[in-house]
Amino acid sequence: MAPHIPTQCLTTFIKFLNFLSAIQMNTLKLYDYINNLISLAETPENFEKCKFAILCDKYPIQANSKKYIAKVIYISIKTDKRVWRIYPDKIKQYDIEHIQLTANLRRKLSYKMNEFFVNGDNNEQEYNENKYYNYSIEMIDNKTKELIEALRKKYNLEIPELFIGEHQNLVLD
């Protein structure tokens, strides 16, 4: 006989799955994210070959065993001649607030991570007819942490928090 699961638990779980599904549908993988971002530039041709650094907020959402969805709070795209910096207000305006990242042996991701950078370039790679860009994950240092606090204050960004429920001891009647 199957265990009884309270309706409220099922409803909450279904809402979470719908939320996760909606984010995943509107979230681009890094390759598409960067290409989309470059297309939004005033002169996209200036960023045909560039390096990028994407600052992601703490606690990315783990969508499956290797896929994470992270909130983007700052982007820097650099070429030999120019730098394009995109701040939270423009990120929201461009509707590019989330990015889909993939963990592997060299890129460790966790739902408990603090803020981190996604660093890479747009030199196109291909594997099994799938195009991608190489990128790495870099944890922030103390100096950057202070700058993030100033960024949060300037753009009125909330600090994400992990919910931890209240423990209740086991009581035998």
PDB file of N, CA, C and O in Angstrom, residues 57-115:
ATOM      1  N   ASP A  57      24.916  34.864  -8.784  1.00  0.00           N
ATOM      2  CA  ASP A  57      24.553  34.988  -7.381  1.00  0.00           C
ATOM      3  C   ASP A  57      24.720  33.651  -6.669  1.00  0.00           C
ATOM      4  O   ASP A  57      24.895  32.609  -7.295  1.00  0.00           O
ATOM      5  N   LYS A  58      24.644  33.688  -5.348  1.00  0.00           N
ATOM      6  CA  LYS A  58      24.811  32.468  -4.567  1.00  0.00           C
ATOM      7  C   LYS A  58      23.623  31.529  -4.744  1.00  0.00           C
ATOM      8  O   LYS A  58      22.553  31.945  -5.145  1.00  0.00           O
ATOM      9  N   TYR A  59      23.862  30.290  -4.435  1.00  0.00           N
ATOM     10  CA  TYR A  59      22.873  29.220  -4.402  1.00  0.00           C
ATOM     11  C   TYR A  59      22.198  28.954  -5.755  1.00  0.00           C
ATOM     12  O   TYR A  59      20.996  29.128  -5.908  1.00  0.00           O
ATOM     13  N   PRO A  60      22.965  28.509  -6.753  1.00  0.00           N
ATOM     14  CA  PRO A  60      22.323  28.132  -8.024  1.00  0.00           C
ATOM     15  C   PRO A  60      21.362  26.956  -7.793  1.00  0.00           C
ATOM     16  O   PRO A  60      21.532  26.171  -6.862  1.00  0.00           O
ATOM     17  N   ILE A  61      20.358  26.878  -8.628  1.00  0.00           N
ATOM     18  CA  ILE A  61      19.350  25.821  -8.509  1.00  0.00           C
ATOM     19  C   ILE A  61      19.834  24.599  -9.283  1.00  0.00           C
ATOM     20  O   ILE A  61      20.172  24.696 -10.464  1.00  0.00           O
ATOM     21  N   GLN A  62      19.856  23.462  -8.634  1.00  0.00           N
ATOM     22  CA  GLN A  62      20.262  22.223  -9.290  1.00  0.00           C
ATOM     23  C   GLN A  62      19.052  21.640 -10.007  1.00  0.00           C
ATOM     24  O   GLN A  62      18.082  21.220  -9.383  1.00  0.00           O
ATOM     25  N   ALA A  63      19.104  21.635 -11.345  1.00  0.00           N
ATOM     26  CA  ALA A  63      17.982  21.147 -12.145  1.00  0.00           C
ATOM     27  C   ALA A  63      18.047  19.627 -12.333  1.00  0.00           C
ATOM     28  O   ALA A  63      17.014  18.972 -12.409  1.00  0.00           O
ATOM     29  N   ASN A  64      19.246  19.086 -12.467  1.00  0.00           N
ATOM     30  CA  ASN A  64      19.453  17.634 -12.486  1.00  0.00           C
ATOM     31  C   ASN A  64      20.874  17.368 -12.008  1.00  0.00           C
ATOM     32  O   ASN A  64      21.514  18.266 -11.478  1.00  0.00           O
ATOM     33  N   SER A  65      21.389  16.181 -12.219  1.00  0.00           N
ATOM     34  CA  SER A  65      22.681  15.835 -11.612  1.00  0.00           C
ATOM     35  C   SER A  65      23.838  16.708 -12.103  1.00  0.00           C
ATOM     36  O   SER A  65      24.789  16.935 -11.373  1.00  0.00           O
ATOM     37  N   LYS A  66      23.764  17.232 -13.322  1.00  0.00           N
ATOM     38  CA  LYS A  66      24.868  18.036 -13.850  1.00  0.00           C
ATOM     39  C   LYS A  66      24.464  19.455 -14.240  1.00  0.00           C
ATOM     40  O   LYS A  66      25.318  20.297 -14.479  1.00  0.00           O
ATOM     41  N   LYS A  67      23.190  19.731 -14.315  1.00  0.00           N
ATOM     42  CA  LYS A  67      22.715  21.023 -14.799  1.00  0.00           C
ATOM     43  C   LYS A  67      22.285  21.920 -13.647  1.00  0.00           C
ATOM     44  O   LYS A  67      21.558  21.494 -12.752  1.00  0.00           O
ATOM     45  N   TYR A  68      22.752  23.173 -13.690  1.00  0.00           N
ATOM     46  CA  TYR A  68      22.409  24.174 -12.682  1.00  0.00           C
ATOM     47  C   TYR A  68      21.873  25.424 -13.372  1.00  0.00           C
ATOM     48  O   TYR A  68      22.289  25.753 -14.479  1.00  0.00           O
ATOM     49  N   ILE A  69      20.981  26.112 -12.683  1.00  0.00           N
ATOM     50  CA  ILE A  69      20.459  27.380 -13.172  1.00  0.00           C
ATOM     51  C   ILE A  69      20.893  28.439 -12.168  1.00  0.00           C
ATOM     52  O   ILE A  69      20.558  28.355 -10.979  1.00  0.00           O
ATOM     53  N   ALA A  70      21.660  29.415 -12.664  1.00  0.00           N
ATOM     54  CA  ALA A  70      22.209  30.441 -11.788  1.00  0.00           C
ATOM     55  C   ALA A  70      21.643  31.808 -12.151  1.00  0.00           C
ATOM     56  O   ALA A  70      21.376  32.086 -13.328  1.00  0.00           O
ATOM     57  N   LYS A  71      21.477  32.647 -11.145  1.00  0.00           N
ATOM     58  CA  LYS A  71      21.025  34.016 -11.363  1.00  0.00           C
ATOM     59  C   LYS A  71      22.240  34.877 -11.678  1.00  0.00           C
ATOM     60  O   LYS A  71      23.230  34.869 -10.946  1.00  0.00           O
ATOM     61  N   VAL A  72      22.150  35.649 -12.751  1.00  0.00           N
ATOM     62  CA  VAL A  72      23.243  36.507 -13.201  1.00  0.00           C
ATOM     63  C   VAL A  72      23.056  37.898 -12.602  1.00  0.00           C
ATOM     64  O   VAL A  72      21.974  38.473 -12.687  1.00  0.00           O
ATOM     65  N   ILE A  73      24.142  38.449 -12.008  1.00  0.00           N
ATOM     66  CA  ILE A  73      24.021  39.794 -11.425  1.00  0.00           C
ATOM     67  C   ILE A  73      24.991  40.802 -12.048  1.00  0.00           C
ATOM     68  O   ILE A  73      24.899  41.993 -11.764  1.00  0.00           O
ATOM     69  N   TYR A  74      25.916  40.347 -12.893  1.00  0.00           N
ATOM     70  CA  TYR A  74      26.850  41.262 -13.562  1.00  0.00           C
ATOM     71  C   TYR A  74      27.518  40.511 -14.702  1.00  0.00           C
ATOM     72  O   TYR A  74      27.798  39.321 -14.584  1.00  0.00           O
ATOM     73  N   ILE A  75      27.791  41.234 -15.801  1.00  0.00           N
ATOM     74  CA  ILE A  75      28.466  40.625 -16.957  1.00  0.00           C
ATOM     75  C   ILE A  75      29.502  41.607 -17.477  1.00  0.00           C
ATOM     76  O   ILE A  75      29.246  42.811 -17.582  1.00  0.00           O
ATOM     77  N   SER A  76      30.664  41.092 -17.843  1.00  0.00           N
ATOM     78  CA  SER A  76      31.697  41.878 -18.507  1.00  0.00           C
ATOM     79  C   SER A  76      32.125  41.118 -19.752  1.00  0.00           C
ATOM     80  O   SER A  76      32.451  39.935 -19.674  1.00  0.00           O
ATOM     81  N   ILE A  77      32.093  41.808 -20.884  1.00  0.00           N
ATOM     82  CA  ILE A  77      32.559  41.217 -22.145  1.00  0.00           C
ATOM     83  C   ILE A  77      33.694  42.089 -22.658  1.00  0.00           C
ATOM     84  O   ILE A  77      33.544  43.307 -22.772  1.00  0.00           O
ATOM     85  N   LYS A  78      34.825  41.459 -22.971  1.00  0.00           N
ATOM     86  CA  LYS A  78      36.034  42.200 -23.305  1.00  0.00           C
ATOM     87  C   LYS A  78      36.621  41.727 -24.628  1.00  0.00           C
ATOM     88  O   LYS A  78      36.687  40.527 -24.891  1.00  0.00           O
ATOM     89  N   THR A  79      37.038  42.700 -25.429  1.00  0.00           N
ATOM     90  CA  THR A  79      37.810  42.420 -26.640  1.00  0.00           C
ATOM     91  C   THR A  79      39.144  43.147 -26.482  1.00  0.00           C
ATOM     92  O   THR A  79      39.397  43.786 -25.455  1.00  0.00           O
ATOM     93  N   ASP A  80      39.969  43.096 -27.519  1.00  0.00           N
ATOM     94  CA  ASP A  80      41.244  43.808 -27.470  1.00  0.00           C
ATOM     95  C   ASP A  80      41.045  45.320 -27.406  1.00  0.00           C
ATOM     96  O   ASP A  80      41.891  46.046 -26.894  1.00  0.00           O
ATOM     97  N   LYS A  81      39.910  45.796 -27.924  1.00  0.00           N
ATOM     98  CA  LYS A  81      39.701  47.241 -28.052  1.00  0.00           C
ATOM     99  C   LYS A  81      38.666  47.828 -27.092  1.00  0.00           C
ATOM    100  O   LYS A  81      38.639  49.030 -26.892  1.00  0.00           O
ATOM    101  N   ARG A  82      37.793  47.012 -26.539  1.00  0.00           N
ATOM    102  CA  ARG A  82      36.717  47.575 -25.707  1.00  0.00           C
ATOM    103  C   ARG A  82      36.245  46.588 -24.646  1.00  0.00           C
ATOM    104  O   ARG A  82      36.482  45.387 -24.749  1.00  0.00           O
ATOM    105  N   VAL A  83      35.526  47.167 -23.668  1.00  0.00           N
ATOM    106  CA  VAL A  83      34.901  46.369 -22.606  1.00  0.00           C
ATOM    107  C   VAL A  83      33.445  46.808 -22.504  1.00  0.00           C
ATOM    108  O   VAL A  83      33.143  47.999 -22.485  1.00  0.00           O
ATOM    109  N   TRP A  84      32.541  45.840 -22.456  1.00  0.00           N
ATOM    110  CA  TRP A  84      31.110  46.116 -22.284  1.00  0.00           C
ATOM    111  C   TRP A  84      30.688  45.509 -20.955  1.00  0.00           C
ATOM    112  O   TRP A  84      30.799  44.298 -20.756  1.00  0.00           O
ATOM    113  N   ARG A  85      30.238  46.378 -20.049  1.00  0.00           N
ATOM    114  CA  ARG A  85      29.802  45.924 -18.728  1.00  0.00           C
ATOM    115  C   ARG A  85      28.280  46.045 -18.644  1.00  0.00           C
ATOM    116  O   ARG A  85      27.721  47.088 -18.977  1.00  0.00           O
ATOM    117  N   ILE A  86      27.666  44.994 -18.170  1.00  0.00           N
ATOM    118  CA  ILE A  86      26.210  44.968 -18.081  1.00  0.00           C
ATOM    119  C   ILE A  86      25.833  44.775 -16.616  1.00  0.00           C
ATOM    120  O   ILE A  86      26.209  43.777 -15.989  1.00  0.00           O
ATOM    121  N   TYR A  87      25.081  45.727 -16.097  1.00  0.00           N
ATOM    122  CA  TYR A  87      24.715  45.753 -14.690  1.00  0.00           C
ATOM    123  C   TYR A  87      23.295  45.212 -14.500  1.00  0.00           C
ATOM    124  O   TYR A  87      22.560  45.021 -15.473  1.00  0.00           O
ATOM    125  N   PRO A  88      22.886  44.957 -13.247  1.00  0.00           N
ATOM    126  CA  PRO A  88      21.594  44.309 -12.975  1.00  0.00           C
ATOM    127  C   PRO A  88      20.375  44.941 -13.647  1.00  0.00           C
ATOM    128  O   PRO A  88      19.477  44.218 -14.088  1.00  0.00           O
ATOM    129  N   ASP A  89      20.334  46.263 -13.773  1.00  0.00           N
ATOM    130  CA  ASP A  89      19.178  46.894 -14.407  1.00  0.00           C
ATOM    131  C   ASP A  89      19.054  46.504 -15.876  1.00  0.00           C
ATOM    132  O   ASP A  89      17.969  46.183 -16.367  1.00  0.00           O
ATOM    133  N   LYS A  90      20.177  46.476 -16.589  1.00  0.00           N
ATOM    134  CA  LYS A  90      20.161  46.075 -18.010  1.00  0.00           C
ATOM    135  C   LYS A  90      19.943  44.572 -18.154  1.00  0.00           C
ATOM    136  O   LYS A  90      19.286  44.124 -19.087  1.00  0.00           O
ATOM    137  N   ILE A  91      20.486  43.790 -17.233  1.00  0.00           N
ATOM    138  CA  ILE A  91      20.285  42.335 -17.264  1.00  0.00           C
ATOM    139  C   ILE A  91      18.800  42.031 -17.180  1.00  0.00           C
ATOM    140  O   ILE A  91      18.280  41.211 -17.930  1.00  0.00           O
ATOM    141  N   LYS A  92      18.119  42.741 -16.288  1.00  0.00           N
ATOM    142  CA  LYS A  92      16.671  42.557 -16.146  1.00  0.00           C
ATOM    143  C   LYS A  92      15.934  43.044 -17.398  1.00  0.00           C
ATOM    144  O   LYS A  92      15.037  42.378 -17.907  1.00  0.00           O
ATOM    145  N   GLN A  93      16.343  44.201 -17.911  1.00  0.00           N
ATOM    146  CA  GLN A  93      15.720  44.759 -19.122  1.00  0.00           C
ATOM    147  C   GLN A  93      15.872  43.817 -20.318  1.00  0.00           C
ATOM    148  O   GLN A  93      14.943  43.629 -21.090  1.00  0.00           O
ATOM    149  N   TYR A  94      17.048  43.206 -20.459  1.00  0.00           N
ATOM    150  CA  TYR A  94      17.302  42.280 -21.568  1.00  0.00           C
ATOM    151  C   TYR A  94      16.689  40.899 -21.326  1.00  0.00           C
ATOM    152  O   TYR A  94      16.751  40.032 -22.187  1.00  0.00           O
ATOM    153  N   ASP A  95      16.139  40.665 -20.141  1.00  0.00           N
ATOM    154  CA  ASP A  95      15.542  39.389 -19.765  1.00  0.00           C
ATOM    155  C   ASP A  95      16.559  38.244 -19.860  1.00  0.00           C
ATOM    156  O   ASP A  95      16.293  37.195 -20.446  1.00  0.00           O
ATOM    157  N   ILE A  96      17.722  38.484 -19.267  1.00  0.00           N
ATOM    158  CA  ILE A  96      18.791  37.476 -19.253  1.00  0.00           C
ATOM    159  C   ILE A  96      19.268  37.254 -17.822  1.00  0.00           C
ATOM    160  O   ILE A  96      20.460  37.147 -17.553  1.00  0.00           O
ATOM    161  N   GLU A  97      18.317  37.150 -16.899  1.00  0.00           N
ATOM    162  CA  GLU A  97      18.637  37.055 -15.483  1.00  0.00           C
ATOM    163  C   GLU A  97      19.136  35.678 -15.047  1.00  0.00           C
ATOM    164  O   GLU A  97      19.704  35.551 -13.972  1.00  0.00           O
ATOM    165  N   HIS A  98      18.907  34.652 -15.855  1.00  0.00           N
ATOM    166  CA  HIS A  98      19.332  33.302 -15.479  1.00  0.00           C
ATOM    167  C   HIS A  98      20.118  32.660 -16.612  1.00  0.00           C
ATOM    168  O   HIS A  98      19.869  32.931 -17.790  1.00  0.00           O
ATOM    169  N   ILE A  99      21.046  31.812 -16.227  1.00  0.00           N
ATOM    170  CA  ILE A  99      21.876  31.083 -17.185  1.00  0.00           C
ATOM    171  C   ILE A  99      21.946  29.620 -16.760  1.00  0.00           C
ATOM    172  O   ILE A  99      21.923  29.306 -15.566  1.00  0.00           O
ATOM    173  N   GLN A 100      22.025  28.742 -17.751  1.00  0.00           N
ATOM    174  CA  GLN A 100      22.113  27.304 -17.491  1.00  0.00           C
ATOM    175  C   GLN A 100      23.566  26.871 -17.621  1.00  0.00           C
ATOM    176  O   GLN A 100      24.195  27.102 -18.654  1.00  0.00           O
ATOM    177  N   LEU A 101      24.097  26.267 -16.568  1.00  0.00           N
ATOM    178  CA  LEU A 101      25.490  25.828 -16.534  1.00  0.00           C
ATOM    179  C   LEU A 101      25.544  24.323 -16.332  1.00  0.00           C
ATOM    180  O   LEU A 101      24.660  23.744 -15.720  1.00  0.00           O
ATOM    181  N   THR A 102      26.622  23.723 -16.834  1.00  0.00           N
ATOM    182  CA  THR A 102      26.787  22.280 -16.707  1.00  0.00           C
ATOM    183  C   THR A 102      28.043  21.973 -15.902  1.00  0.00           C
ATOM    184  O   THR A 102      29.121  22.488 -16.207  1.00  0.00           O
ATOM    185  N   ALA A 103      27.901  21.151 -14.893  1.00  0.00           N
ATOM    186  CA  ALA A 103      29.044  20.721 -14.083  1.00  0.00           C
ATOM    187  C   ALA A 103      29.741  19.558 -14.777  1.00  0.00           C
ATOM    188  O   ALA A 103      29.112  18.777 -15.496  1.00  0.00           O
ATOM    189  N   ASN A 104      31.046  19.467 -14.576  1.00  0.00           N
ATOM    190  CA  ASN A 104      31.805  18.309 -15.043  1.00  0.00           C
ATOM    191  C   ASN A 104      33.004  18.128 -14.113  1.00  0.00           C
ATOM    192  O   ASN A 104      33.058  18.747 -13.052  1.00  0.00           O
ATOM    193  N   LEU A 105      33.969  17.319 -14.498  1.00  0.00           N
ATOM    194  CA  LEU A 105      35.110  17.055 -13.619  1.00  0.00           C
ATOM    195  C   LEU A 105      35.926  18.305 -13.321  1.00  0.00           C
ATOM    196  O   LEU A 105      36.501  18.441 -12.247  1.00  0.00           O
ATOM    197  N   ARG A 106      35.987  19.232 -14.281  1.00  0.00           N
ATOM    198  CA  ARG A 106      36.773  20.453 -14.093  1.00  0.00           C
ATOM    199  C   ARG A 106      35.944  21.622 -13.587  1.00  0.00           C
ATOM    200  O   ARG A 106      36.479  22.614 -13.119  1.00  0.00           O
ATOM    201  N   ARG A 107      34.634  21.543 -13.736  1.00  0.00           N
ATOM    202  CA  ARG A 107      33.748  22.629 -13.300  1.00  0.00           C
ATOM    203  C   ARG A 107      32.847  22.105 -12.198  1.00  0.00           C
ATOM    204  O   ARG A 107      31.834  21.473 -12.464  1.00  0.00           O
ATOM    205  N   LYS A 108      33.225  22.370 -10.991  1.00  0.00           N
ATOM    206  CA  LYS A 108      32.431  21.909  -9.842  1.00  0.00           C
ATOM    207  C   LYS A 108      31.385  22.962  -9.501  1.00  0.00           C
ATOM    208  O   LYS A 108      31.707  24.133  -9.307  1.00  0.00           O
ATOM    209  N   LEU A 109      30.151  22.550  -9.444  1.00  0.00           N
ATOM    210  CA  LEU A 109      29.048  23.421  -9.059  1.00  0.00           C
ATOM    211  C   LEU A 109      28.292  22.766  -7.909  1.00  0.00           C
ATOM    212  O   LEU A 109      28.288  21.540  -7.796  1.00  0.00           O
ATOM    213  N   SER A 110      27.650  23.591  -7.095  1.00  0.00           N
ATOM    214  CA  SER A 110      26.887  23.085  -5.968  1.00  0.00           C
ATOM    215  C   SER A 110      25.768  24.065  -5.650  1.00  0.00           C
ATOM    216  O   SER A 110      25.939  25.274  -5.812  1.00  0.00           O
ATOM    217  N   TYR A 111      24.658  23.553  -5.166  1.00  0.00           N
ATOM    218  CA  TYR A 111      23.541  24.416  -4.790  1.00  0.00           C
ATOM    219  C   TYR A 111      23.866  25.239  -3.546  1.00  0.00           C
ATOM    220  O   TYR A 111      23.139  26.162  -3.207  1.00  0.00           O
ATOM    221  N   LYS A 112      24.975  24.944  -2.870  1.00  0.00           N
ATOM    222  CA  LYS A 112      25.371  25.679  -1.669  1.00  0.00           C
ATOM    223  C   LYS A 112      26.438  26.743  -1.947  1.00  0.00           C
ATOM    224  O   LYS A 112      26.936  27.371  -1.033  1.00  0.00           O
ATOM    225  N   MET A 113      26.780  26.939  -3.219  1.00  0.00           N
ATOM    226  CA  MET A 113      27.862  27.858  -3.573  1.00  0.00           C
ATOM    227  C   MET A 113      27.524  29.303  -3.241  1.00  0.00           C
ATOM    228  O   MET A 113      26.391  29.731  -3.366  1.00  0.00           O
ATOM    229  N   ASN A 114      28.575  30.045  -2.871  1.00  0.00           N
ATOM    230  CA  ASN A 114      28.455  31.488  -2.765  1.00  0.00           C
ATOM    231  C   ASN A 114      28.609  32.072  -4.172  1.00  0.00           C
ATOM    232  O   ASN A 114      28.724  31.325  -5.146  1.00  0.00           O
ATOM    233  N   GLU A 115      28.650  33.381  -4.283  1.00  0.00           N
ATOM    234  CA  GLU A 115      28.780  34.020  -5.584  1.00  0.00           C
ATOM    235  C   GLU A 115      30.013  33.481  -6.318  1.00  0.00           C
ATOM    236  O   GLU A 115      31.022  33.158  -5.688  1.00  0.00           O
TER     237      GLU A 115
END
